[in-house]
XYZ file of C-alpha atoms in Angstrom:
335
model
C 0.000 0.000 0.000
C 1.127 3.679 -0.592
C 1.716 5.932 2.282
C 0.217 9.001 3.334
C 2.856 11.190 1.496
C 1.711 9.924 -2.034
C -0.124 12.234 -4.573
C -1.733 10.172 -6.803
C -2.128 12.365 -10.409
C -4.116 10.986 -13.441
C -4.793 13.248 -16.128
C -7.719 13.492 -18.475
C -8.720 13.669 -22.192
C -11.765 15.346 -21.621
C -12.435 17.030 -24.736
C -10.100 15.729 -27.606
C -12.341 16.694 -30.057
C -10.751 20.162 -29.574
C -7.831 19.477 -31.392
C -8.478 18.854 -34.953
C -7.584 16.058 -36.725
C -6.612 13.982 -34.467
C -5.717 10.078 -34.436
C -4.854 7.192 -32.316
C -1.502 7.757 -32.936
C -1.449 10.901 -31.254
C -3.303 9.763 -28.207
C -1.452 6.789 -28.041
C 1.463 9.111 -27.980
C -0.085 10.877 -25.304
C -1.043 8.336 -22.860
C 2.784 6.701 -23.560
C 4.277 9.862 -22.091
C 1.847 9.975 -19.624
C 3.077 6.572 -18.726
C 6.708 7.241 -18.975
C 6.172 10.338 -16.539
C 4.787 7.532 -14.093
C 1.515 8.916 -13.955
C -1.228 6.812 -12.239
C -4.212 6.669 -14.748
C -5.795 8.383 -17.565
C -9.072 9.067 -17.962
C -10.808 8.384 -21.248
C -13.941 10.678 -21.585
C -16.906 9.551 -23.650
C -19.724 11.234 -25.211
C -22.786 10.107 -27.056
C -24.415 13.155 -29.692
C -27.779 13.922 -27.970
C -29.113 16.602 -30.151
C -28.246 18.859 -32.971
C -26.788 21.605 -31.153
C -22.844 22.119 -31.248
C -22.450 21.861 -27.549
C -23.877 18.328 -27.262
C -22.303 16.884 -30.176
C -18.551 17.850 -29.616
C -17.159 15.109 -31.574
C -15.515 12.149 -29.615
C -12.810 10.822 -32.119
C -13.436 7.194 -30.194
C -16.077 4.992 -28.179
C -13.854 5.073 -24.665
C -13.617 1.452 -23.872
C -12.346 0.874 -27.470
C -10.248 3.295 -26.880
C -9.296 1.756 -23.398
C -8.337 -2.221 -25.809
C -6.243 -0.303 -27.803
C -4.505 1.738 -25.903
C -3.427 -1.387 -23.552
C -1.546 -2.825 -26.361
C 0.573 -0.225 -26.540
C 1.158 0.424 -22.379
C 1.999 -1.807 -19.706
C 2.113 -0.032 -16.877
C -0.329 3.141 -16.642
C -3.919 2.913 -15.582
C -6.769 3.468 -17.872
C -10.086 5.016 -16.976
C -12.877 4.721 -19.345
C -16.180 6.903 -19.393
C -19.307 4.680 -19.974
C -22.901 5.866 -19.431
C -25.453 3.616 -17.330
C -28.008 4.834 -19.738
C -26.121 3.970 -22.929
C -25.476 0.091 -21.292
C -26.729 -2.516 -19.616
C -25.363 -3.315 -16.885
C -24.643 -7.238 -17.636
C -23.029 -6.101 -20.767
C -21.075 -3.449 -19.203
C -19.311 -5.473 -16.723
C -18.321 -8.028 -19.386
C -16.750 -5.446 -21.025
C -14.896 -4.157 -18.347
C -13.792 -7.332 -16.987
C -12.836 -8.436 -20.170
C -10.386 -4.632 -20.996
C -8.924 -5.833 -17.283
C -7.418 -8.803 -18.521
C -6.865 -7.737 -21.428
C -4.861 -4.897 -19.594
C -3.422 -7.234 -17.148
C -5.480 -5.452 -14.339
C -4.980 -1.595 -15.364
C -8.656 -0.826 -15.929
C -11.378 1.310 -14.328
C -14.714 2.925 -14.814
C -15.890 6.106 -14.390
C -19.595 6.167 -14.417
C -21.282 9.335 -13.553
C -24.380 10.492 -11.378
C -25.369 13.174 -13.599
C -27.592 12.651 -16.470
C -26.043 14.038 -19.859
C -28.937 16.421 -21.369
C -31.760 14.567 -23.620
C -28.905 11.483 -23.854
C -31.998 9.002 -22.876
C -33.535 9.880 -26.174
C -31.191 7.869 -27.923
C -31.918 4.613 -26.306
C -36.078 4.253 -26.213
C -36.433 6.781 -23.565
C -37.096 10.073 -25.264
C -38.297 11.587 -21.960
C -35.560 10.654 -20.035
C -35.230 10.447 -16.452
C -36.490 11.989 -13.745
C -33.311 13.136 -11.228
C -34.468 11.078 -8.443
C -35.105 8.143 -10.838
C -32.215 8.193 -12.422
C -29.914 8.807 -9.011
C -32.023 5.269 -7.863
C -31.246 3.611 -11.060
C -27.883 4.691 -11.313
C -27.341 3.046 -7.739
C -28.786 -0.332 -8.677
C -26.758 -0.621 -12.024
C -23.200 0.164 -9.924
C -24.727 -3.028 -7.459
C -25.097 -4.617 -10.320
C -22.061 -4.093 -11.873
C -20.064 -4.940 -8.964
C -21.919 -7.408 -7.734
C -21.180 -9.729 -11.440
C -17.231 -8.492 -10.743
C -17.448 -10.389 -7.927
C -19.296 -13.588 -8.646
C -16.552 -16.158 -9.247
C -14.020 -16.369 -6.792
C -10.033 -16.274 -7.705
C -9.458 -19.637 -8.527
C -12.852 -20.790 -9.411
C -11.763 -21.710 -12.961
C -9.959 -24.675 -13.164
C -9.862 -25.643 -16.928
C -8.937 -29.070 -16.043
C -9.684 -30.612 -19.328
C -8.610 -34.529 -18.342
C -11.378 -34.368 -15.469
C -13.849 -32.051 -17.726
C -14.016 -29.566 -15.140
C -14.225 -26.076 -16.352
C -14.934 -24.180 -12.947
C -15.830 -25.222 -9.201
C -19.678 -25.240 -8.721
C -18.741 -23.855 -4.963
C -17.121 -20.722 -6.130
C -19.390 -19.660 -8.899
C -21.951 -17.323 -7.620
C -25.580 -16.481 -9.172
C -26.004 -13.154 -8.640
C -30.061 -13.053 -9.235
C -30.578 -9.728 -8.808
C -34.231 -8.761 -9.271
C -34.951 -4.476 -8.574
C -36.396 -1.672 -9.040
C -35.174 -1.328 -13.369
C -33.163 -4.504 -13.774
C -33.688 -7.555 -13.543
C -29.787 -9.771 -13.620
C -29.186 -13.659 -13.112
C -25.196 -13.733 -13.500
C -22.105 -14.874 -13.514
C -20.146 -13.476 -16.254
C -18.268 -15.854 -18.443
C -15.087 -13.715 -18.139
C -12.566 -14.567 -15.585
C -12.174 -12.634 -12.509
C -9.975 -9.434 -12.278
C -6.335 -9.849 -12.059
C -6.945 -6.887 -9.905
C -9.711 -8.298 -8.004
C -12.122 -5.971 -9.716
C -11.687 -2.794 -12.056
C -11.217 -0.213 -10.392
C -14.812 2.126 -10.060
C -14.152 5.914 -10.300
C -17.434 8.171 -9.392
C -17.621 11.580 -10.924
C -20.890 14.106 -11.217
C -21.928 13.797 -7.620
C -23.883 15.999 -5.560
C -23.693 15.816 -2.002
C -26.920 13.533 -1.832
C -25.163 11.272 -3.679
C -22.131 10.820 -1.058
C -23.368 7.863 0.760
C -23.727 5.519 -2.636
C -20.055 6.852 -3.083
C -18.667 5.942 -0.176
C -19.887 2.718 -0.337
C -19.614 1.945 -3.579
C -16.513 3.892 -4.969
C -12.398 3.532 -5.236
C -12.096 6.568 -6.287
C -14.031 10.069 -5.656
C -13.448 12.518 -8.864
C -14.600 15.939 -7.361
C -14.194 19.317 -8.971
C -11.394 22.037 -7.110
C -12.410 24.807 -5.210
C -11.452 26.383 -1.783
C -8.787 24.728 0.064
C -10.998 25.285 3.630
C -13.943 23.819 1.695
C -12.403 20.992 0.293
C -10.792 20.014 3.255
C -14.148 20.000 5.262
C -15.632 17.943 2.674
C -12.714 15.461 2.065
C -12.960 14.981 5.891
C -16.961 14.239 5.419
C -16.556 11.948 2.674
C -13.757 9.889 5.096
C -16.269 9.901 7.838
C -18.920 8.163 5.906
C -16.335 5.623 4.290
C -15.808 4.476 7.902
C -19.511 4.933 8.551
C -20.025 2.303 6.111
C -17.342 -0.323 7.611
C -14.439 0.455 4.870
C -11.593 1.954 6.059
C -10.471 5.255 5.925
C -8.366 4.945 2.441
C -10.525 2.518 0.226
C -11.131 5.672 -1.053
C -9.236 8.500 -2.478
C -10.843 11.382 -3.577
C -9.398 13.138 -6.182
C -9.971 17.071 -7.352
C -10.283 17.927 -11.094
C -7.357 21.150 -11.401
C -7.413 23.230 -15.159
C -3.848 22.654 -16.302
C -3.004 26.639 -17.564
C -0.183 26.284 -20.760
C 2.550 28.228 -19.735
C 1.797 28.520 -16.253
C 5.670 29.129 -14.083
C 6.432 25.696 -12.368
C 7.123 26.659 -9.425
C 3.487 27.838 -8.975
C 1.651 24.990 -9.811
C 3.651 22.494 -7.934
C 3.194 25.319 -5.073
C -1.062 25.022 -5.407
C -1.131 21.479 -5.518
C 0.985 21.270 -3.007
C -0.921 23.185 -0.848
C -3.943 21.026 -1.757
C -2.922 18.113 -0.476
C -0.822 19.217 2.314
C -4.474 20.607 3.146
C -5.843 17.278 3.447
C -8.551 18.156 1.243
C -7.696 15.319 -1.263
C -5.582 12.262 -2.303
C -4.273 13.607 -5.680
C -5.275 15.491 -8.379
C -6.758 14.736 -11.612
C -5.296 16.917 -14.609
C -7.638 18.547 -17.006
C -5.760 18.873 -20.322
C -6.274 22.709 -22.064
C -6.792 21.767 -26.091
C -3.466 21.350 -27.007
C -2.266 17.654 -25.978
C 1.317 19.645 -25.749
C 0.600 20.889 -22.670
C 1.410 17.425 -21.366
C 5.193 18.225 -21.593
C 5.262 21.299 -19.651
C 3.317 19.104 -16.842
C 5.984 15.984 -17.171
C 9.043 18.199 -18.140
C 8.504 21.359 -15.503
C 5.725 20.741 -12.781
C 6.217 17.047 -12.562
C 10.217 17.264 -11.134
C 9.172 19.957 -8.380
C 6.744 17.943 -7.192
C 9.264 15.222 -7.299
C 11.906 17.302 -5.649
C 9.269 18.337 -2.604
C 8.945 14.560 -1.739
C 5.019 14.491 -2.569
C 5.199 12.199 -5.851
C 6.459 8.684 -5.972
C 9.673 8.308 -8.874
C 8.192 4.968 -9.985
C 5.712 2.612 -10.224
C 5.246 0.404 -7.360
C 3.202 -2.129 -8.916
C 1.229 -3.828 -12.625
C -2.063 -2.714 -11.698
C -4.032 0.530 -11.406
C -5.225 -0.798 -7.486
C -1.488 -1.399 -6.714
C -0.698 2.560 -8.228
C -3.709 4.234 -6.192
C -2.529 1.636 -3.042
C -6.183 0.288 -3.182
C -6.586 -3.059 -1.565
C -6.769 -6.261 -4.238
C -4.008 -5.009 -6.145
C -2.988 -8.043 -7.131
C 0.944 -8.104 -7.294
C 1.925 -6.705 -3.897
């Protein structure tokens, strides 16, 4: 597990579609510096066109968890986060996919599912009148259950694939999840092999404050946006309270703020403002939003990166395969 002095930094491709023209060579490119910098996991936004004005169809040059299979062909090390909607999925097929990009990725994947509705996105998938906030909150809570209830339903070494007995699995450590709710309705297992990480990890964004207790209970990692450093720090403590509230301990969470990464910003006062963030206590590490031009990156890895380094509050290497073992999450899987 990491200590205390660790902050964790993943960065995130928000908006690609601001730089023209671009291909997976470039993000590849992107996420492989990101990786060489030692970075702990980039996050792979995802967007679905929801009507015909400009703001809701800001083009998405790739479906996320595509993007997440390819780009683990070309890493080995870094974590990657893919966006997927709980309205655009179902939630059998959605941890299939998940659990399948985690072996795929030898245990570096996550999801970031959201608790905020995208505007008129329903409309696309048989629900043209959406869902009401409360509704959706409630359904959004089931489908996570769901989700990481079928993560969990064979154990470790429930697959034998002893072909001379004709034993594929052991009866005792398969389990059905038959899950029967409020909007789905889910036998289980999956016929994909439990997580070399235990599960993928499960990265909550969009929250409100109501929606703090399915976080804490649910969640590996918190995704919050910045804001005061006496604000955060009273919430950060909140959300730690009700983590232990709920019987997990203190750091089976980390909550991480989303901070606007300015190009040509000096060095010196960046590292300075983050440091002061999480010498606050108001968060585990920082989540880096990228300005348009991918670029950017280098300033971060070449400038910010080494003061942060030289103040003792960023690890030099990886300590670990998998995106648990960078965040020191428990089921890691090669500590």
């Amino acid at each position: 597990m990491d200590n205390g002095a660790t902050m964790h930094l993943a960065v995130s491709l928000a908006d690609p579609s601001l730089e023209t023209g671009l291909e997976f060579s470039r993000l590849a490119g992107f996420v492989q510096k990101a990786e060489a910098a030692g970075l702990d996991m980039v996050l792979l936004a995802d967007a679905v066109p929801a009507s015909e004005s400009e703001a809701a169809n800001k083009r998405m040059p790739f479906e996320a968890t595509t993007l997440l299979a390819a780009l683990a062909t070309v890493t080995s090390r870094i974590g990657l986060v893919a966006a997927a909607s709980t309205i655009a999925h179902q939630p059998y097929n959605l941890a299939r996919r998940f659990a399948s990009l985690d072996v795929i990725s030898h245990g570096r994947s996550g999801w970031n599912a959201t608790m905020t509705q995208a505007p008129r996105e329903a409309a696309n998938f048989s629900r043209p009148e959406g869902f009401s906030p409360n509704d959706f909150r409630r359904r959004s809570e089931e489908y996570i259950g769901i989700v990481q209830g079928l993560w969990q339903g064979w154990d470790a070494d429930a697959l034998l694939f002893d072909q001379s007995g004709g034993r594929f699995h052991d009866p005792e450590k398969m389990h059905l999840l038959e899950h029967k709710g409020e909007f789905f309705s889910v036998r289980g297992p999956l016929n994909v092999a439990r997580s070399p990480q235990d599960t993928p990890v499960l990265v909550l964004s969009g929250l409100q404050e109501s929606d703090f207790d399915i976080a804490t209970r649910t969640a590996d990692v918190i995704l919050l946006d910045g804001g005061l450093v006496e604000g955060a720090t009273e919430r950060y403590d909140d959300i730690r309270r009700r983590v232990t509230a709920c019987g997990r301990t203190p750091d089976a969470v980390k909550v991480l703020t989303n901070v606007a990464l300015i190009a040509d910003s000096k060095p010196a006062a960046v590292a300075e403002r983050l440091e002061k963030e999480f010498l606050a206590k108001s968060c585990d590490g920082v989540n880096i939003l990228m300005p348009a031009q991918l670029s950017a990156l280098d300033d971060f890895v070449g400038l910010v990166l080494p003061e942060l380094r030289r103040r003792g509050l960023v690890r030099e290497s990886y300590r670990g395969k998998t995106l648990r073992s960078h965040l020191g999450l428990a089921g890691g899987g090669d500590r």
